[in-house]
mmCIF file of C-alpha atoms and ligand atoms in Angstrom:
data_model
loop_
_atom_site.group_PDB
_atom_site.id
_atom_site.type_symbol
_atom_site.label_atom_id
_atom_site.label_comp_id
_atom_site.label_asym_id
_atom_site.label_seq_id
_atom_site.Cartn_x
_atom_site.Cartn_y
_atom_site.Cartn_z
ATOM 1 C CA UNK A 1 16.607 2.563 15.628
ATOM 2 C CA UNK A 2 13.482 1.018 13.778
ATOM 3 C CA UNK A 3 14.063 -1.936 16.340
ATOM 4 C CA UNK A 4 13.807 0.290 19.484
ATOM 5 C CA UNK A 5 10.583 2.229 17.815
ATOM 6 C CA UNK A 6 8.778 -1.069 17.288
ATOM 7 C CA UNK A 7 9.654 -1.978 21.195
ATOM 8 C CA UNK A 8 8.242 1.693 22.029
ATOM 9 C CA UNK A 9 5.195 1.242 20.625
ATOM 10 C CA UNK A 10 4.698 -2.016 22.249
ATOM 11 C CA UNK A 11 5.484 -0.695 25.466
ATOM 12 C CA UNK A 12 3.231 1.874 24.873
ATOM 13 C CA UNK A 13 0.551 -1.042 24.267
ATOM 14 C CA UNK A 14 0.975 -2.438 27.356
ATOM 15 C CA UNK A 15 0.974 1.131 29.098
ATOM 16 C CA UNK A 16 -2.365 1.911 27.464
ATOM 17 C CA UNK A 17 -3.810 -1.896 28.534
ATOM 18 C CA UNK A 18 -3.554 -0.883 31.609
ATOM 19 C CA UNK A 19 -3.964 2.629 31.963
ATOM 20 C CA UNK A 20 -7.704 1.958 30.153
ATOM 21 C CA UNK A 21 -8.079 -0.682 32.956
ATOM 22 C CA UNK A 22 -8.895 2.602 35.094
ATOM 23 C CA UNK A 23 -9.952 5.398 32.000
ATOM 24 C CA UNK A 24 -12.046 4.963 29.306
ATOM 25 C CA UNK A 25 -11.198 7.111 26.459
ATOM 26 C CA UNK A 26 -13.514 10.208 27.147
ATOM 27 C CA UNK A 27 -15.284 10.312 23.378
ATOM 28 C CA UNK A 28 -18.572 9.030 22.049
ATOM 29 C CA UNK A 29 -20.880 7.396 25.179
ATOM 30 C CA UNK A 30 -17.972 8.075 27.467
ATOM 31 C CA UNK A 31 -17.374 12.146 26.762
ATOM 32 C CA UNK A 32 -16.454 14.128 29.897
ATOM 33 C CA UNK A 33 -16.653 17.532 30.230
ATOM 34 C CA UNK A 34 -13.196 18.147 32.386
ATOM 35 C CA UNK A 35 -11.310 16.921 29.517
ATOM 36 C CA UNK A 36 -10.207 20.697 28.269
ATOM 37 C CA UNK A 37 -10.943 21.953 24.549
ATOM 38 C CA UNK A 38 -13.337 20.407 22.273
ATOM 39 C CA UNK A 39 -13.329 19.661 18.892
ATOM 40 C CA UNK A 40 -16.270 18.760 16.517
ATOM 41 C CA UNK A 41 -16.758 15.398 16.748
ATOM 42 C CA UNK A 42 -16.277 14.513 13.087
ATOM 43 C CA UNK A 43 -13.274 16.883 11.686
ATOM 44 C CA UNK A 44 -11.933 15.692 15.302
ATOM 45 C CA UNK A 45 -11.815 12.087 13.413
ATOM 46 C CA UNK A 46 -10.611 13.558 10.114
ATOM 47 C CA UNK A 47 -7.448 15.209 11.953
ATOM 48 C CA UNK A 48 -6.843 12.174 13.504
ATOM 49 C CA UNK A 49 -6.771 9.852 11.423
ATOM 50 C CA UNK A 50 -5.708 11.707 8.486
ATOM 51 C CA UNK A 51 -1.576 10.877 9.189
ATOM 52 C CA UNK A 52 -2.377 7.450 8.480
ATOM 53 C CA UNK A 53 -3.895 8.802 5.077
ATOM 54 C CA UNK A 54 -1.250 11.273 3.783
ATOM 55 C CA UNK A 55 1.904 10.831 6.246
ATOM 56 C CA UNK A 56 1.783 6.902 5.472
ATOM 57 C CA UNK A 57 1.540 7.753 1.364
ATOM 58 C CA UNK A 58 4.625 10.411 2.352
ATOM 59 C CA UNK A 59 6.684 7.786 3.703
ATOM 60 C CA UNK A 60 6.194 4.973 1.636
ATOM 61 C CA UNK A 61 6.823 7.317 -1.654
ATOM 62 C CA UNK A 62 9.976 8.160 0.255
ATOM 63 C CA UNK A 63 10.660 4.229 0.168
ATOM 64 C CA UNK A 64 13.390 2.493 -1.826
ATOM 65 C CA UNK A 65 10.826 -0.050 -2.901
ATOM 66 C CA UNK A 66 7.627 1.971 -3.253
ATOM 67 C CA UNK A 67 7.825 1.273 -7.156
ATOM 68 C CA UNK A 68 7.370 -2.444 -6.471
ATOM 69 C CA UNK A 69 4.611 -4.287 -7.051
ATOM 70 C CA UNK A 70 3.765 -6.247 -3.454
ATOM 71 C CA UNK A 71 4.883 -3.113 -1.769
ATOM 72 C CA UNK A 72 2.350 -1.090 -3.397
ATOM 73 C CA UNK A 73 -0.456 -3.785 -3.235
ATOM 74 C CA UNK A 74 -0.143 -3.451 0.589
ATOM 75 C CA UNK A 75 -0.376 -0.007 0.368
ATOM 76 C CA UNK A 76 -3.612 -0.712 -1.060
ATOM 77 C CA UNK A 77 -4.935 -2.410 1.549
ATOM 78 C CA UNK A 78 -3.941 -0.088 4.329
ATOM 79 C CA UNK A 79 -5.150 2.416 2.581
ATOM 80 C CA UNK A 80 -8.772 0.768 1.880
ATOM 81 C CA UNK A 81 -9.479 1.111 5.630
ATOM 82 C CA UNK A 82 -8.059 4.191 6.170
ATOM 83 C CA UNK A 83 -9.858 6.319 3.545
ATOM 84 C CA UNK A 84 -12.961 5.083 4.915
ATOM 85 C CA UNK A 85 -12.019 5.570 8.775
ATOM 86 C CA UNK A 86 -10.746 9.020 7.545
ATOM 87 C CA UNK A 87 -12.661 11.058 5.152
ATOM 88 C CA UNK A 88 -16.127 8.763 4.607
ATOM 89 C CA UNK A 89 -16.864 7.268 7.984
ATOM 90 C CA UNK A 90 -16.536 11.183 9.771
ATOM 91 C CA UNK A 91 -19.397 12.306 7.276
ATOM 92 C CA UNK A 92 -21.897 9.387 7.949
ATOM 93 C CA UNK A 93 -21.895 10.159 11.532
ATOM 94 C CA UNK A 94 -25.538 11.302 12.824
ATOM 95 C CA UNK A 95 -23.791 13.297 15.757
ATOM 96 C CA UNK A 96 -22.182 15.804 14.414
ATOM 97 C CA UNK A 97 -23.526 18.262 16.896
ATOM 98 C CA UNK A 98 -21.169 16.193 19.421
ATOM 99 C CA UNK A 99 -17.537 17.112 20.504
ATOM 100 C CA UNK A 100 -14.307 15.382 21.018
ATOM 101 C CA UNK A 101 -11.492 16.333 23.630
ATOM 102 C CA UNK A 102 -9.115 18.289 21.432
ATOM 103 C CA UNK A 103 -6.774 16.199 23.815
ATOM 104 C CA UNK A 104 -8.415 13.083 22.102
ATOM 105 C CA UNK A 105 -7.673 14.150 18.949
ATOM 106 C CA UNK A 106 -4.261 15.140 19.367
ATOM 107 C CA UNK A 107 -3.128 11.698 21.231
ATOM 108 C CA UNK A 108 -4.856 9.853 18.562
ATOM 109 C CA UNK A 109 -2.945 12.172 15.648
ATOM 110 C CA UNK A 110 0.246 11.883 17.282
ATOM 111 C CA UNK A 111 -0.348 7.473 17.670
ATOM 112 C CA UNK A 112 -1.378 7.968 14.356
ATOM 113 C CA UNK A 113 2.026 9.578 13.206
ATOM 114 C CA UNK A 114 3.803 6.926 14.778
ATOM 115 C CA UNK A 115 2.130 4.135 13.698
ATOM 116 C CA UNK A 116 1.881 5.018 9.508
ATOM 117 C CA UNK A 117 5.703 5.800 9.942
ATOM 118 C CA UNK A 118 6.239 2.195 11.480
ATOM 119 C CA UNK A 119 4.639 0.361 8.824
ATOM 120 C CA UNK A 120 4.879 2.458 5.786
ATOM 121 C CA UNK A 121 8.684 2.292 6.305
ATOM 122 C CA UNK A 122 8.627 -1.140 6.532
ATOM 123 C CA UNK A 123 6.583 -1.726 3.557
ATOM 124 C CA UNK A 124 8.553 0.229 1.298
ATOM 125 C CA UNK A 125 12.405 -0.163 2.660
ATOM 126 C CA UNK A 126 12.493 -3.392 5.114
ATOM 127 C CA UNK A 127 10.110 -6.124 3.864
ATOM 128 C CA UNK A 128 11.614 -8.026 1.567
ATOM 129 C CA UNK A 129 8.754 -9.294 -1.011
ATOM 130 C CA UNK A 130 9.244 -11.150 -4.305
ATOM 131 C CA UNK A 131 6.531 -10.705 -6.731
ATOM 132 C CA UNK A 132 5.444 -14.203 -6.013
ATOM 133 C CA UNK A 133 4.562 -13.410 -2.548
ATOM 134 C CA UNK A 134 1.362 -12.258 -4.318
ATOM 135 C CA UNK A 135 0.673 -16.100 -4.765
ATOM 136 C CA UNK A 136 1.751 -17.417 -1.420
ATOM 137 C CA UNK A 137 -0.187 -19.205 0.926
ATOM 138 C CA UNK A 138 0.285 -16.006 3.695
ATOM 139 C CA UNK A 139 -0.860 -13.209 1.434
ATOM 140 C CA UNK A 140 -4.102 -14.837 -0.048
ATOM 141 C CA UNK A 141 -5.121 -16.224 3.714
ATOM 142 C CA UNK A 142 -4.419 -12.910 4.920
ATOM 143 C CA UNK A 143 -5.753 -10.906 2.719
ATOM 144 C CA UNK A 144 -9.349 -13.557 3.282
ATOM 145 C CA UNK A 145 -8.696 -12.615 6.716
ATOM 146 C CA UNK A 146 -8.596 -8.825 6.472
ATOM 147 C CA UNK A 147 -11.347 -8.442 4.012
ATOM 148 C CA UNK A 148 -13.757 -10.503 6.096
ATOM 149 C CA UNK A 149 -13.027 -8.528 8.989
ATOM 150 C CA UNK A 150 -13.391 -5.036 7.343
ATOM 151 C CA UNK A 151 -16.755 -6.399 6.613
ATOM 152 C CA UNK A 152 -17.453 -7.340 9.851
ATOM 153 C CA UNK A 153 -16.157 -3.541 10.723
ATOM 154 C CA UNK A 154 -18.237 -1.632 8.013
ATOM 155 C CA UNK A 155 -20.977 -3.766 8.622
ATOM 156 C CA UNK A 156 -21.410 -3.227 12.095
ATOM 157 C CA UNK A 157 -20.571 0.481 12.174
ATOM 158 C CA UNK A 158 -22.470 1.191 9.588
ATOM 159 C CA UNK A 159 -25.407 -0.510 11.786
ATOM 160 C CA UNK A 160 -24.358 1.612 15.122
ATOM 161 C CA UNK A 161 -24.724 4.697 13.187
ATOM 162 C CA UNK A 162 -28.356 3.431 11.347
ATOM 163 C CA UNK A 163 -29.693 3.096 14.786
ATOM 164 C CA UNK A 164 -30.087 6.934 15.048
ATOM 165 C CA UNK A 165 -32.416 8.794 12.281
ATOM 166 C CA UNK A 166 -31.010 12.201 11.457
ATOM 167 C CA UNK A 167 -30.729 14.621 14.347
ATOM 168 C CA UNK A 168 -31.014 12.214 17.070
ATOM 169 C CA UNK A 169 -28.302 11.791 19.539
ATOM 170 C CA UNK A 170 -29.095 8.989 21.826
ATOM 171 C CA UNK A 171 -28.713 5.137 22.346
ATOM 172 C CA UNK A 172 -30.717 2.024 21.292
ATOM 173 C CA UNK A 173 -29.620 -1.687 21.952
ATOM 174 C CA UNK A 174 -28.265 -2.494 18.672
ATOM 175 C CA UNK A 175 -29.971 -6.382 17.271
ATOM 176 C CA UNK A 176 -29.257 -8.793 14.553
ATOM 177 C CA UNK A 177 -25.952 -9.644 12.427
ATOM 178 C CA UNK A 178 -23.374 -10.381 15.524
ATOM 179 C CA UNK A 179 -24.526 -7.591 17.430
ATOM 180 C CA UNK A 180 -26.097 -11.350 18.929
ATOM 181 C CA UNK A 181 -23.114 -12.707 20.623
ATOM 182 C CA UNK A 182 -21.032 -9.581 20.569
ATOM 183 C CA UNK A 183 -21.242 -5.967 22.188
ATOM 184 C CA UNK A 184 -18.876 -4.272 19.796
ATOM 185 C CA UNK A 185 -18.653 -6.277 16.662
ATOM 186 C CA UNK A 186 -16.933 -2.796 14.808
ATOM 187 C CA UNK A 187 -14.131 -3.562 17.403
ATOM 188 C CA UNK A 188 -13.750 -7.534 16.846
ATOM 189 C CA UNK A 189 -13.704 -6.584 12.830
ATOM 190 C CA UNK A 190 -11.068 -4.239 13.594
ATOM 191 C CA UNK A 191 -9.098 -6.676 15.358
ATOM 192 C CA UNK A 192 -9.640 -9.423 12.532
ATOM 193 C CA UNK A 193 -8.899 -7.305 9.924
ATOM 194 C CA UNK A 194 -5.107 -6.244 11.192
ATOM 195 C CA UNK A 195 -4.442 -9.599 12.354
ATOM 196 C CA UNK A 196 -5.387 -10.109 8.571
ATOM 197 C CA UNK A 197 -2.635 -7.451 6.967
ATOM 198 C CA UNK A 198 -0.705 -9.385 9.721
ATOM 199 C CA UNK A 199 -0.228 -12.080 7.756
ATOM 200 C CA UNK A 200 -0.317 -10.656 4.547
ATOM 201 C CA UNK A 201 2.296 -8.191 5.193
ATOM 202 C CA UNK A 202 4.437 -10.498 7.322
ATOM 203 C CA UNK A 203 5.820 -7.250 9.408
ATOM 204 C CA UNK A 204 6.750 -6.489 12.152
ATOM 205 C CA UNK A 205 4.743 -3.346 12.409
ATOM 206 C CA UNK A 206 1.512 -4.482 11.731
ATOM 207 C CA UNK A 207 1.810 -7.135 14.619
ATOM 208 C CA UNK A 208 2.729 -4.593 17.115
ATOM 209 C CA UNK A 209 -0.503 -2.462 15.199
ATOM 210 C CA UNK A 210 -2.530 -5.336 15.808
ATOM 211 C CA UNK A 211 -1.572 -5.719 19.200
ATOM 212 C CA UNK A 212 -2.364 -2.095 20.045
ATOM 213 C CA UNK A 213 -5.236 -2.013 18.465
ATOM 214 C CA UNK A 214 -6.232 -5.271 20.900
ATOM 215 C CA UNK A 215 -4.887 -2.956 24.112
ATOM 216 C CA UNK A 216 -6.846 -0.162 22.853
ATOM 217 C CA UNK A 217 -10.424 -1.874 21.619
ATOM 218 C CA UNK A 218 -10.902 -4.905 24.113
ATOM 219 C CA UNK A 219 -10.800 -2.452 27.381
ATOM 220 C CA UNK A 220 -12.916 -0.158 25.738
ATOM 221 C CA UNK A 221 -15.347 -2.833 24.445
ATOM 222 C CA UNK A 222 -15.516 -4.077 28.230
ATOM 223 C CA UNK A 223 -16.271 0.236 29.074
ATOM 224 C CA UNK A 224 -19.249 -0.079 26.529
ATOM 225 C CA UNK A 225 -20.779 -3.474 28.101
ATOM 226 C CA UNK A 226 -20.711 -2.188 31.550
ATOM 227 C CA UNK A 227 -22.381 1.146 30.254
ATOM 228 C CA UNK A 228 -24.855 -0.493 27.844
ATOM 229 C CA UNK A 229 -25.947 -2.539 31.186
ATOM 230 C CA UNK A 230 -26.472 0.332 33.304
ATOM 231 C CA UNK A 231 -27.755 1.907 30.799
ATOM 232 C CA UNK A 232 -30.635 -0.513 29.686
ATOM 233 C CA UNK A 233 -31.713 -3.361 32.233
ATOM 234 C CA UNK A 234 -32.941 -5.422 29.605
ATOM 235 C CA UNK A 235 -29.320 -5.574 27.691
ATOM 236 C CA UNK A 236 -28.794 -9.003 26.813
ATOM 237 C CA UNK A 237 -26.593 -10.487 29.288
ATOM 238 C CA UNK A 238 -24.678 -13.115 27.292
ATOM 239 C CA UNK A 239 -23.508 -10.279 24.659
ATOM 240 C CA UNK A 240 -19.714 -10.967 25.104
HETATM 241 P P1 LIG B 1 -18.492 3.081 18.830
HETATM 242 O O1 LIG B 1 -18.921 1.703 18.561
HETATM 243 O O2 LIG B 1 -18.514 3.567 20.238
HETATM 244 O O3 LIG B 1 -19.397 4.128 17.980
HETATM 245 C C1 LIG B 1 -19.456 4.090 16.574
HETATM 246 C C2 LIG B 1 -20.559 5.051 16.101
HETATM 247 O O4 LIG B 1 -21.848 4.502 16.349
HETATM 248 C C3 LIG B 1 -20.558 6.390 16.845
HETATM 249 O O5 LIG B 1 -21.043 7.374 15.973
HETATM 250 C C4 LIG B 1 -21.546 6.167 17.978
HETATM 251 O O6 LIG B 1 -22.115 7.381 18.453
HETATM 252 C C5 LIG B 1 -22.574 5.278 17.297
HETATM 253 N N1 LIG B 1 -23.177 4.328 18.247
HETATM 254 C C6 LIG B 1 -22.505 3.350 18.902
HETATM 255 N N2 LIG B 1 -23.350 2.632 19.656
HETATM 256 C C7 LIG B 1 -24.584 3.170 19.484
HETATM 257 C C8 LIG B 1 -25.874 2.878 20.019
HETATM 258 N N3 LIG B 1 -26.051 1.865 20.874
HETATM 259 N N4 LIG B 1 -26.933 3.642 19.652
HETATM 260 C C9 LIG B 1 -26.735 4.674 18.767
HETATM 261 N N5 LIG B 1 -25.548 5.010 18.222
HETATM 262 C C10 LIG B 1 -24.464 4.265 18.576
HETATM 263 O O7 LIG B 1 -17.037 3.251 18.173
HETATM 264 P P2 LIG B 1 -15.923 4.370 18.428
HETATM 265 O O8 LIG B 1 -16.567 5.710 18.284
HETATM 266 O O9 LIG B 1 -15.143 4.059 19.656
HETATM 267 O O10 LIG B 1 -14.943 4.076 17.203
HETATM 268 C C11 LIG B 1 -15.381 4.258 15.865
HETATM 269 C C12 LIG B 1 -14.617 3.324 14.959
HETATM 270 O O11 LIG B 1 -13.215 3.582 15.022
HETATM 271 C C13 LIG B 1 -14.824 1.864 15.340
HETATM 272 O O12 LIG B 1 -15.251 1.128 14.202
HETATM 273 C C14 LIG B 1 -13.475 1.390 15.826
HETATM 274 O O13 LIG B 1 -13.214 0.062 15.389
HETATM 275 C C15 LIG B 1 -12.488 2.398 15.235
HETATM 276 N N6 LIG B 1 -11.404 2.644 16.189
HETATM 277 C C16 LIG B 1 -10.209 1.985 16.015
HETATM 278 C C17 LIG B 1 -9.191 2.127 16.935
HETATM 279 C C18 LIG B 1 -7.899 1.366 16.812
HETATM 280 O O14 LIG B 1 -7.149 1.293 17.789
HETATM 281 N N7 LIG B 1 -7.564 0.789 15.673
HETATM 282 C C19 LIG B 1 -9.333 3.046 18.083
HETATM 283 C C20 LIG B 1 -10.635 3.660 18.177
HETATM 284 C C21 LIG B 1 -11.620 3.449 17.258
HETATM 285 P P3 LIG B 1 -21.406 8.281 19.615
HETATM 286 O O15 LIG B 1 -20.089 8.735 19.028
HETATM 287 O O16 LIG B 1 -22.359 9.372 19.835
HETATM 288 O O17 LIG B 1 -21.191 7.381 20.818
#
């Protein structure tokens, strides 16, 4: 069964690649009105995200190994990210007067469901981690790799939001850091930072994560570039 939920969410990987070849998520820049009910923009990221808070702590405490110690430290690190993307980064947007499909939300709650169940199960019943796994070459270069990229992540968002003063709802061309070569650094941190608990983890889940999370960020990154350049003439061109 766990086998034919991992292929599910890959198909539905490669279902969303392609279906956000043609729709852009309708949030943020994008927003449409024809979407149905709205939701305030940030408790519409708190309820989303907030099953890869409290259902992933529900099913790893469930876990036959949640008492270990290599399961726990990756429950850690998953949950590092994920108390910032749930209840901190919500509260440091400046448009909070802005709404979210309630459809949005509800996808992203239900993906969200999905995905904490896939990996905290593995964590605390499948993988199969000796304490020394803490020392291995895998964990330490994964956990490099994650940390730099939730740098990268926090960095950059933190940047996207600074470019508004309070109140203000519109766009600037966002400069410096590697907002130079890059038109969504949040996004490439993102990526970095799973392929990082990748190889720390060594699971199955978090590859199929990472590759979602790919499916889902590089089309939309692409959405943002065209938008950003019909948006503002002078966008710099060679911004990949
Ligand atoms: P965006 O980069 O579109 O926006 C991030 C924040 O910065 C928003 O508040 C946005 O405002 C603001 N902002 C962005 N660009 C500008 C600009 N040029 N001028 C002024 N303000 C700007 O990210 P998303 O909203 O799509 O996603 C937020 C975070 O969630 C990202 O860090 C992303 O990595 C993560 N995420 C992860 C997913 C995954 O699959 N793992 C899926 C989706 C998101 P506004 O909302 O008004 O546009």
């Amino acid at each position: 069964m766990y086998n034919i939920a991992l292929i599910v969410m890959l198909a539905l990987a490669i279902i969303s690649f392609v279906y956000l070849q043609f729709i852009t998520a309708p949030y943020g820049r994008h927003a449409k009105q024809n979407w149905g009910p709205n939701i305030a923009n940030h408790w519409g990221w708190v309820l989303m995200e907030s099953p890869a808070v409290l259902f992933f702590i529900v099913i790893y405490a469930m876990g036959t190994n949640a008492l270990e110690i290599v399961p726990f430290v990756l429950l850690c690190l998953w949950q590092f990210h994920y108390i910032y993307r749930t209840f901190i980064f919500p509260f440091r947007l400046r448009s909070k007067t802005k709404k979210m499909p309630l459809a949005v939300c509800l996808s992203g709650f239900g993906f969200n469901c999905f995905n904490a169940f896939l990996n905290a199960y593995w964590i605390a019943n499948l993988g199969n981690y000796s304490a020394e796994w803490l020392v291995s070459a895998k964990f330490i270069l994964g956990c490099f790799i994650f940390f730099s990229g939730f740098y990268i992540h926090y960095h950059s968002d933190v940047m996207l939001m600074n470019l508004r003063k309070p109140g203000e709802t519109g766009y600037k061309i966002p400069q410096g850091f590697l907002f130079r070569w890059f038109v969504s650094p949040n996004y490439l941190g993102e990526v970095i930072m799973w392929t990082g608990f990748t190889i720390a983890s060594w699971s199955p889940a978090a590859l199929v994560f990472t590759v979602f999370t790919i499916a889902n960020l590089l089309p939309r990154s692409i959405s943002h570039k065209r938008w950003y350049r019909e948006k503002f003439p002078d966008f710099p061109k060679h911004r990949i």
